[in-house]
Amino acid sequence: MTSKFWPKLAPGLRRLPSAPTPRSSGIILPLTTQTTTSRPLRCHSTYSSVNAQEVSHFNALAAEWWDPYGSSRLLHLMNPLRHDFIRGCLTVSGTEQAGLRYLDIGCGGGIFAESAARLDSTTHVTAIDPTPSVLAVAKAHAKQDPALRGKLSYKQTSIENLETPKEGEGYDVVSLFEVIEHIDRPEAFLDRVRPFVKPGGWLVMSTIARTWMSWFTTNLVAEDILHIVPPGTHDWNKYINEDELATFFMGKGWNSARVMGVVYVPGLGWKEVQGSEKVGNYFFAIRRDAE
């Protein structure tokens, strides 16, 4: 962008890198037809998904995690929509919504993990995060509710160090809410996650498309101007468009990909907006092949 169109940046603001326009295929993504040219595929057999800078950043936010008006406010407001999206996935696949086991990866302070554990349809939630201060907050908050005992367990670990389930076992729902955009090598990370989803189970996540609009709303407005989100929370270069995300699963034993675009409306919270997955925040889910 030349100075003719962007003459001067205010102190502390970041310039937007160039980016391609994302593509969308609607609510159902046929994995056999998805392609991407905007991000090269990356295959790595072994690595750690834990980024020291990310851990340090979220450690600093630990004290505010359960403040509904603090730095995690948007996560609190998004949580009901997370459950709506999961119920939709389970319904469309005919999954019995009883006795469900969850694995919440990158659970943070436990906003989703706690709410999932309170559902009558849930047997148990295992929640993991590598960030010690945030996980300490999660554990302390859960102790305030005796009903969570036996239904929710926290572990300070990464997915690489979590014991892999036996073949044919695993979790009914594995969640990655606001996680994948903090991972350096998302395709290798998702390959590592696959064995934890039981055959016929769902991998569910939320993330952000890599577009000019998402940079404007999440980096410039939310972080730099309004400070709704702490500065440095998001790296625009790690955002993933939905067609790229679908490509990571092609030919690896997955089916029935689903996507739902969501928009934050001040005063109203997060709302589903069809087509908005092309430009900003969206939910994505995919089902592991039944064996």
XYZ file of N, CA, C and O in Angstrom, residues 109-251:
572
model
N -8.744 -20.433 30.321
C -9.282 -20.411 31.675
C -10.502 -21.278 31.892
O -11.049 -21.308 32.992
N -10.953 -21.985 30.841
C -12.013 -22.967 31.019
C -13.418 -22.498 30.698
O -14.388 -23.119 31.125
N -13.568 -21.434 29.948
C -14.908 -20.907 29.642
C -15.765 -21.961 28.950
O -16.898 -22.234 29.365
N -15.234 -22.568 27.894
C -16.010 -23.604 27.209
C -16.018 -24.906 27.994
O -17.056 -25.564 28.104
N -14.870 -25.302 28.534
C -14.766 -26.590 29.227
C -15.777 -26.688 30.371
O -16.456 -27.703 30.534
N -15.877 -25.635 31.173
C -16.842 -25.648 32.283
C -18.268 -25.769 31.778
O -19.070 -26.544 32.304
N -18.598 -24.984 30.776
C -19.976 -24.997 30.276
C -20.327 -26.346 29.656
O -21.461 -26.822 29.788
N -19.369 -26.991 28.986
C -19.616 -28.308 28.410
C -19.800 -29.352 29.503
O -20.635 -30.261 29.386
N -19.018 -29.239 30.570
C -19.123 -30.207 31.674
C -20.456 -30.110 32.396
O -20.917 -31.092 32.996
N -21.094 -28.961 32.361
C -22.373 -28.781 33.050
C -23.561 -29.350 32.282
O -24.655 -29.476 32.836
N -23.360 -29.707 31.031
C -24.456 -30.246 30.236
C -24.839 -31.647 30.721
O -23.975 -32.467 31.030
N -26.124 -31.918 30.753
C -26.593 -33.242 31.162
C -26.118 -34.327 30.196
O -25.980 -35.494 30.580
N -25.868 -33.957 28.946
C -25.453 -34.924 27.936
C -23.968 -35.277 28.017
O -23.504 -36.161 27.310
N -23.242 -34.599 28.902
C -21.792 -34.794 29.000
C -21.439 -35.786 30.093
O -21.906 -35.678 31.228
N -20.577 -36.738 29.739
C -20.023 -37.663 30.731
C -18.768 -37.077 31.357
O -18.591 -37.085 32.579
N -17.868 -36.548 30.507
C -16.622 -35.995 31.035
C -15.980 -35.056 30.025
O -16.110 -35.251 28.813
N -15.298 -34.041 30.541
C -14.521 -33.114 29.725
C -13.073 -33.151 30.204
O -12.799 -32.937 31.391
N -12.158 -33.434 29.286
C -10.730 -33.295 29.546
C -10.281 -32.016 28.859
O -10.510 -31.835 27.654
N -9.678 -31.114 29.608
C -9.272 -29.813 29.063
C -7.776 -29.642 29.253
O -7.263 -29.813 30.360
N -7.073 -29.292 28.169
C -5.613 -29.161 28.250
C -5.164 -27.789 27.761
O -5.797 -27.165 26.914
N -4.062 -27.329 28.343
C -3.462 -26.051 27.937
C -2.026 -26.043 28.461
O -1.771 -26.529 29.572
N -1.082 -25.486 27.695
C 0.309 -25.456 28.157
C 0.643 -24.242 29.009
O 1.773 -24.121 29.481
N -0.337 -23.345 29.233
C -0.075 -22.077 29.899
C -0.355 -22.190 31.399
O -1.518 -22.263 31.808
N 0.652 -22.220 32.261
C 0.449 -22.537 33.681
C -0.438 -21.555 34.435
O -1.319 -21.982 35.198
N -0.243 -20.275 34.277
C -1.047 -19.314 35.036
C -2.510 -19.357 34.649
O -3.409 -19.281 35.495
N -2.773 -19.484 33.360
C -4.156 -19.565 32.887
C -4.817 -20.844 33.401
O -5.972 -20.827 33.835
N -4.084 -21.950 33.364
C -4.659 -23.214 33.824
C -4.912 -23.186 35.325
O -5.885 -23.782 35.811
N -4.080 -22.498 36.087
C -4.302 -22.349 37.521
C -5.610 -21.606 37.782
O -6.370 -21.945 38.704
N -5.890 -20.590 36.965
C -7.160 -19.859 37.078
C -8.321 -20.786 36.765
O -9.356 -20.767 37.449
N -8.181 -21.616 35.727
C -9.243 -22.542 35.347
C -9.559 -23.523 36.476
O -10.723 -23.760 36.809
N -8.523 -24.075 37.066
C -8.723 -25.042 38.145
C -9.376 -24.397 39.363
O -10.277 -24.964 39.981
N -8.915 -23.205 39.714
C -9.464 -22.515 40.876
C -10.942 -22.174 40.661
O -11.764 -22.298 41.579
N -11.284 -21.748 39.461
C -12.675 -21.392 39.183
C -13.575 -22.628 39.217
O -14.698 -22.573 39.738
N -13.091 -23.745 38.682
C -13.888 -24.969 38.664
C -14.169 -25.495 40.071
O -15.233 -26.076 40.323
N -13.249 -25.276 40.985
C -13.437 -25.754 42.362
C -14.603 -25.068 43.057
O -15.118 -25.576 44.061
N -15.027 -23.919 42.542
C -16.148 -23.204 43.153
C -17.495 -23.880 42.892
O -18.490 -23.554 43.537
N -17.522 -24.814 41.948
C -18.765 -25.507 41.599
C -18.620 -27.000 41.874
O -18.010 -27.725 41.085
N -19.180 -27.497 42.970
C -19.061 -28.924 43.303
C -19.642 -29.843 42.230
O -19.225 -31.003 42.117
N -20.572 -29.342 41.419
C -21.191 -30.172 40.388
C -20.209 -30.585 39.302
O -20.464 -31.528 38.546
N -19.058 -29.895 39.227
C -18.078 -30.210 38.198
C -17.129 -31.330 38.601
O -16.405 -31.850 37.764
N -17.141 -31.691 39.866
C -16.239 -32.745 40.342
C -16.574 -34.065 39.642
O -17.715 -34.503 39.603
N -15.556 -34.670 39.083
C -15.744 -35.931 38.376
C -16.145 -35.773 36.921
O -16.112 -36.744 36.160
N -16.516 -34.557 36.529
C -16.932 -34.338 35.143
C -15.941 -33.487 34.357
O -16.029 -33.404 33.135
N -15.003 -32.857 35.057
C -14.067 -31.949 34.392
C -12.675 -32.129 34.979
O -12.489 -32.077 36.196
N -11.701 -32.344 34.113
C -10.317 -32.458 34.571
C -9.417 -31.625 33.666
O -9.575 -31.610 32.445
N -8.481 -30.893 34.318
C -7.538 -30.040 33.601
C -6.149 -30.669 33.630
O -5.737 -31.248 34.637
N -5.439 -30.507 32.523
C -4.065 -30.998 32.438
C -3.193 -29.940 31.770
O -3.543 -29.439 30.699
N -2.080 -29.614 32.413
C -1.126 -28.689 31.799
C -0.222 -29.492 30.879
O 0.757 -30.105 31.301
N -0.563 -29.486 29.616
C 0.184 -30.272 28.642
C -0.144 -29.786 27.242
O -1.065 -28.985 27.045
N 0.601 -30.271 26.286
C 0.312 -30.035 24.874
C -0.251 -31.310 24.277
O -0.167 -32.390 24.881
N -0.817 -31.213 23.082
C -1.383 -32.397 22.447
C -0.301 -33.430 22.152
O -0.548 -34.638 22.180
N 0.947 -32.974 21.920
C 2.029 -33.915 21.639
C 2.358 -34.792 22.838
O 2.833 -35.921 22.669
N 2.119 -34.285 24.041
C 2.460 -35.030 25.255
C 1.266 -35.716 25.897
O 1.411 -36.341 26.950
N 0.098 -35.600 25.272
C -1.088 -36.276 25.790
C -1.128 -37.701 25.256
O -0.853 -37.942 24.074
N -1.453 -38.644 26.119
C -1.471 -40.048 25.715
C -2.509 -40.273 24.615
O -3.667 -39.909 24.742
N -2.077 -40.877 23.542
C -2.957 -41.140 22.409
C -3.939 -42.262 22.738
O -3.538 -43.294 23.271
N -5.219 -42.075 22.446
C -6.206 -43.134 22.730
C -5.915 -44.393 21.912
O -5.273 -44.344 20.860
N -6.412 -45.519 22.391
C -6.285 -46.758 21.649
C -7.098 -46.661 20.361
O -8.058 -45.905 20.273
N -6.703 -47.445 19.369
C -7.383 -47.431 18.075
C -8.873 -47.726 18.251
O -9.262 -48.677 18.929
N -9.708 -46.874 17.655
C -11.160 -47.054 17.760
C -11.780 -46.316 18.921
O -13.007 -46.235 19.016
N -10.932 -45.771 19.815
C -11.444 -45.011 20.947
C -11.199 -43.517 20.700
O -10.855 -43.115 19.603
N -11.399 -42.721 21.711
C -11.194 -41.284 21.554
C -12.368 -40.519 22.114
O -13.162 -41.043 22.908
N -12.513 -39.284 21.681
C -13.532 -38.388 22.212
C -14.622 -38.121 21.171
O -14.363 -38.078 19.970
N -15.846 -37.928 21.657
C -16.962 -37.629 20.763
C -16.800 -36.255 20.117
O -17.141 -36.068 18.948
N -16.288 -35.302 20.900
C -16.078 -33.942 20.405
C -14.700 -33.470 20.862
O -14.402 -33.499 22.055
N -13.886 -33.057 19.909
C -12.608 -32.419 20.219
C -12.724 -30.970 19.755
O -13.046 -30.702 18.595
N -12.489 -30.039 20.665
C -12.684 -28.622 20.358
C -11.353 -27.871 20.307
O -10.444 -28.130 21.094
N -11.286 -26.936 19.363
C -10.120 -26.060 19.176
C -10.642 -24.637 18.995
O -10.594 -24.082 17.896
N -11.143 -24.059 20.057
C -11.741 -22.738 19.946
C -10.692 -21.644 20.109
O -10.025 -21.558 21.139
N -10.568 -20.824 19.078
C -9.592 -19.736 19.059
C -8.176 -20.261 19.332
O -7.413 -19.677 20.097
N -7.840 -21.357 18.681
C -6.541 -22.009 18.890
C -5.708 -22.056 17.616
O -4.530 -21.699 17.630
N -6.307 -22.494 16.514
C -5.531 -22.808 15.325
C -4.778 -21.591 14.788
O -3.701 -21.725 14.196
N -5.304 -20.375 15.022
C -4.612 -19.175 14.529
C -3.419 -18.795 15.398
O -2.726 -17.803 15.101
N -3.161 -19.578 16.447
C -1.974 -19.362 17.284
C -0.927 -20.462 17.076
O 0.079 -20.492 17.779
N -1.181 -21.356 16.111
C -0.299 -22.490 15.852
C 0.614 -22.178 14.670
O 0.168 -21.689 13.634
N 1.909 -22.476 14.815
C 2.867 -22.179 13.751
C 2.705 -23.108 12.550
O 2.897 -22.685 11.413
N 2.376 -24.380 12.793
C 2.261 -25.367 11.716
C 0.913 -26.073 11.833
O 0.816 -27.185 12.368
N -0.140 -25.444 11.356
C -1.495 -25.959 11.609
C -1.769 -27.328 11.015
O -2.469 -28.139 11.644
N -1.248 -27.638 9.826
C -1.554 -28.938 9.221
C -0.964 -30.080 10.038
O -1.625 -31.078 10.315
N 0.284 -29.950 10.452
C 0.914 -30.983 11.276
C 0.206 -31.107 12.621
O 0.035 -32.206 13.153
N -0.213 -29.973 13.164
C -0.939 -29.976 14.431
C -2.256 -30.738 14.294
O -2.606 -31.576 15.140
N -3.002 -30.492 13.234
C -4.282 -31.170 13.029
C -4.091 -32.666 12.793
O -4.929 -33.472 13.206
N -3.006 -33.049 12.151
C -2.708 -34.475 11.986
C -2.491 -35.135 13.338
O -2.890 -36.286 13.562
N -1.866 -34.411 14.254
C -1.627 -34.950 15.592
C -2.936 -35.058 16.378
O -3.117 -35.976 17.181
N -3.862 -34.160 16.112
C -5.140 -34.159 16.825
C -6.041 -35.315 16.386
O -6.830 -35.844 17.187
N -5.936 -35.744 15.144
C -6.874 -36.727 14.580
C -7.096 -37.966 15.444
O -8.243 -38.379 15.642
N -6.060 -38.633 15.977
C -6.305 -39.856 16.751
C -7.154 -39.643 18.007
O -7.687 -40.612 18.560
N -7.294 -38.403 18.446
C -8.074 -38.135 19.651
C -9.574 -38.019 19.356
O -10.393 -38.035 20.276
N -9.923 -37.896 18.096
C -11.333 -37.887 17.697
C -11.733 -39.325 17.420
O -11.141 -39.990 16.568
N -12.719 -39.831 18.107
C -13.101 -41.216 17.891
C -13.767 -41.362 16.524
O -14.312 -40.384 15.980
N -13.725 -42.540 15.922
C -14.395 -42.735 14.635
C -15.867 -42.317 14.722
O -16.594 -42.736 15.625
N -16.273 -41.455 13.823
C -17.629 -40.920 13.848
C -17.771 -39.684 14.704
O -18.850 -39.071 14.727
N -16.701 -39.286 15.406
C -16.735 -38.099 16.248
C -16.421 -36.843 15.462
O -16.085 -36.889 14.276
N -16.511 -35.697 16.148
C -16.358 -34.399 15.493
C -15.161 -33.617 16.040
O -14.917 -33.603 17.251
N -14.446 -32.969 15.119
C -13.445 -31.964 15.460
C -14.079 -30.614 15.162
O -14.504 -30.357 14.031
N -14.175 -29.748 16.181
C -14.888 -28.478 16.050
C -13.949 -27.351 16.444
O -13.234 -27.449 17.448
N -13.956 -26.281 15.666
C -13.049 -25.172 15.964
C -13.656 -23.845 15.535
O -14.642 -23.794 14.796
N -13.054 -22.778 16.027
C -13.377 -21.431 15.545
C -12.065 -20.725 15.252
O -11.065 -20.935 15.935
N -12.073 -19.899 14.221
C -10.858 -19.197 13.835
C -11.229 -17.983 12.995
O -12.387 -17.557 12.988
N -10.260 -17.423 12.270
C -10.465 -16.170 11.553
C -9.889 -16.276 10.151
O -8.765 -16.754 9.969
N -10.656 -15.825 9.156
C -10.169 -15.789 7.776
C -9.100 -14.702 7.628
O -9.145 -13.678 8.300
N -8.167 -14.937 6.736
C -7.057 -14.018 6.516
C -7.413 -13.062 5.376
O -7.095 -13.303 4.205
N -8.089 -11.981 5.699
C -8.552 -11.025 4.697
C -8.251 -9.605 5.159
O -7.919 -9.368 6.324
N -8.427 -8.646 4.246
C -8.261 -7.251 4.602
C -9.245 -6.853 5.699
O -8.905 -6.117 6.627
N -10.479 -7.355 5.581
C -11.495 -7.001 6.568
C -11.145 -7.533 7.945
O -11.329 -6.843 8.953
N -10.634 -8.767 8.033
C -10.291 -9.322 9.342
C -9.137 -8.558 9.975
O -9.091 -8.389 11.194
N -8.172 -8.132 9.166
C -7.098 -7.306 9.727
C -7.668 -6.008 10.279
O -7.310 -5.580 11.378
N -8.569 -5.392 9.540
C -9.150 -4.114 9.964
C -9.927 -4.266 11.275
O -9.779 -3.462 12.191
N -10.752 -5.338 11.384
C -11.606 -5.488 12.565
C -10.860 -6.053 13.770
O -11.059 -5.585 14.892
N -10.011 -7.065 13.569
C -9.384 -7.737 14.715
C -8.073 -7.109 15.144
O -7.787 -7.016 16.343
N -7.257 -6.692 14.194
C -5.954 -6.129 14.539
C -6.003 -4.616 14.734
O -5.532 -4.102 15.752
N -6.547 -3.924 13.779
C -6.556 -2.468 13.855
C -7.582 -1.948 14.856
O -7.244 -1.251 15.811
N -8.861 -2.317 14.653
C -9.927 -1.772 15.501
C -9.929 -2.408 16.893
O -9.836 -1.715 17.909
N -10.036 -3.761 16.948
C -10.192 -4.440 18.238
C -8.954 -4.322 19.120
O -9.070 -4.128 20.336
N -7.754 -4.435 18.535
C -6.533 -4.415 19.334
C -5.940 -3.009 19.471
O -5.677 -2.547 20.578
N -5.750 -2.328 18.349
C -4.982 -1.079 18.367
C -5.801 0.156 18.725
O -5.267 1.093 19.321
N -7.086 0.167 18.352
C -7.881 1.371 18.576
C -8.786 1.252 19.803
O -8.695 2.052 20.735
N -9.655 0.232 19.825
C -10.626 0.105 20.919
C -10.088 -0.684 22.103
O -10.656 -0.629 23.195
N -9.038 -1.470 21.891
C -8.452 -2.314 22.951
C -9.479 -3.271 23.547
O -9.426 -3.596 24.735
N -10.417 -3.737 22.710
C -11.341 -4.792 23.130
C -10.572 -6.078 23.362
O -10.879 -6.862 24.257
N -9.560 -6.294 22.557
C -8.665 -7.448 22.668
C -7.263 -6.911 22.946
O -6.848 -5.929 22.333
N -6.524 -7.500 23.882
C -5.171 -7.014 24.190
C -4.273 -7.006 22.964
O -4.259 -7.968 22.188
N -3.520 -5.932 22.745
C -2.598 -5.866 21.608
C -1.635 -7.054 21.607
O -1.128 -7.467 22.648
N -1.403 -7.609 20.443
C -0.502 -8.746 20.309
C -1.183 -10.090 20.414
O -0.534 -11.129 20.291
N -2.502 -10.103 20.628
C -3.216 -11.374 20.756
C -3.217 -12.135 19.439
O -3.081 -13.359 19.421
N -3.362 -11.434 18.322
C -3.488 -12.094 17.027
C -2.347 -11.724 16.089
O -1.910 -10.583 16.047
N -1.910 -12.721 15.337
C -0.959 -12.521 14.248
C -1.727 -12.745 12.954
O -2.090 -13.881 12.628
N -1.983 -11.681 12.215
C -2.795 -11.771 11.000
C -2.246 -12.803 10.013
O -3.000 -13.464 9.300
N -0.940 -12.977 9.983
C -0.331 -13.914 9.043
C -0.676 -15.363 9.350
O -0.519 -16.239 8.498
N -1.145 -15.644 10.573
C -1.515 -17.008 10.949
C -2.994 -17.297 10.721
O -3.431 -18.438 10.918
N -3.770 -16.300 10.343
C -5.179 -16.545 10.054
C -5.293 -17.531 8.892
O -4.441 -17.557 7.998
N -6.365 -18.315 8.881
C -6.525 -19.378 7.880
C -7.890 -19.245 7.212
O -8.924 -19.233 7.892
N -7.903 -19.193 5.895
C -9.149 -19.159 5.157
C -9.787 -20.550 5.151
O -9.091 -21.565 5.250
N -11.091 -20.604 5.007
C -11.792 -21.877 5.147
C -11.401 -22.895 4.091
O -11.347 -24.105 4.375
N -11.104 -22.447 2.867
C -10.707 -23.409 1.843
C -9.332 -24.001 2.165
O -9.077 -25.185 1.918
N -8.449 -23.215 2.741
C -7.153 -23.724 3.182
C -7.329 -24.738 4.300
O -6.694 -25.800 4.311
N -8.190 -24.426 5.246
C -8.424 -25.318 6.373
C -8.980 -26.654 5.895
O -8.544 -27.727 6.338
N -9.931 -26.613 4.968
C -10.505 -27.849 4.437
C -9.454 -28.691 3.728
O -9.470 -29.931 3.808
N -8.507 -28.039 3.061
C -7.466 -28.761 2.334
C -6.603 -29.594 3.271
O -6.124 -30.673 2.899
N -6.396 -29.127 4.499
C -5.579 -29.858 5.460
C -6.138 -31.248 5.771
O -5.406 -32.113 6.246
N -7.444 -31.454 5.531
C -8.089 -32.715 5.894
C -8.281 -33.658 4.701
O -8.719 -34.791 4.881
N -7.984 -33.199 3.512
C -8.259 -33.984 2.312
C -7.488 -35.292 2.293
O -6.286 -35.329 2.529
N -8.212 -36.388 2.017
C -7.602 -37.695 1.884
C -7.056 -38.281 3.161
O -6.236 -39.205 3.123
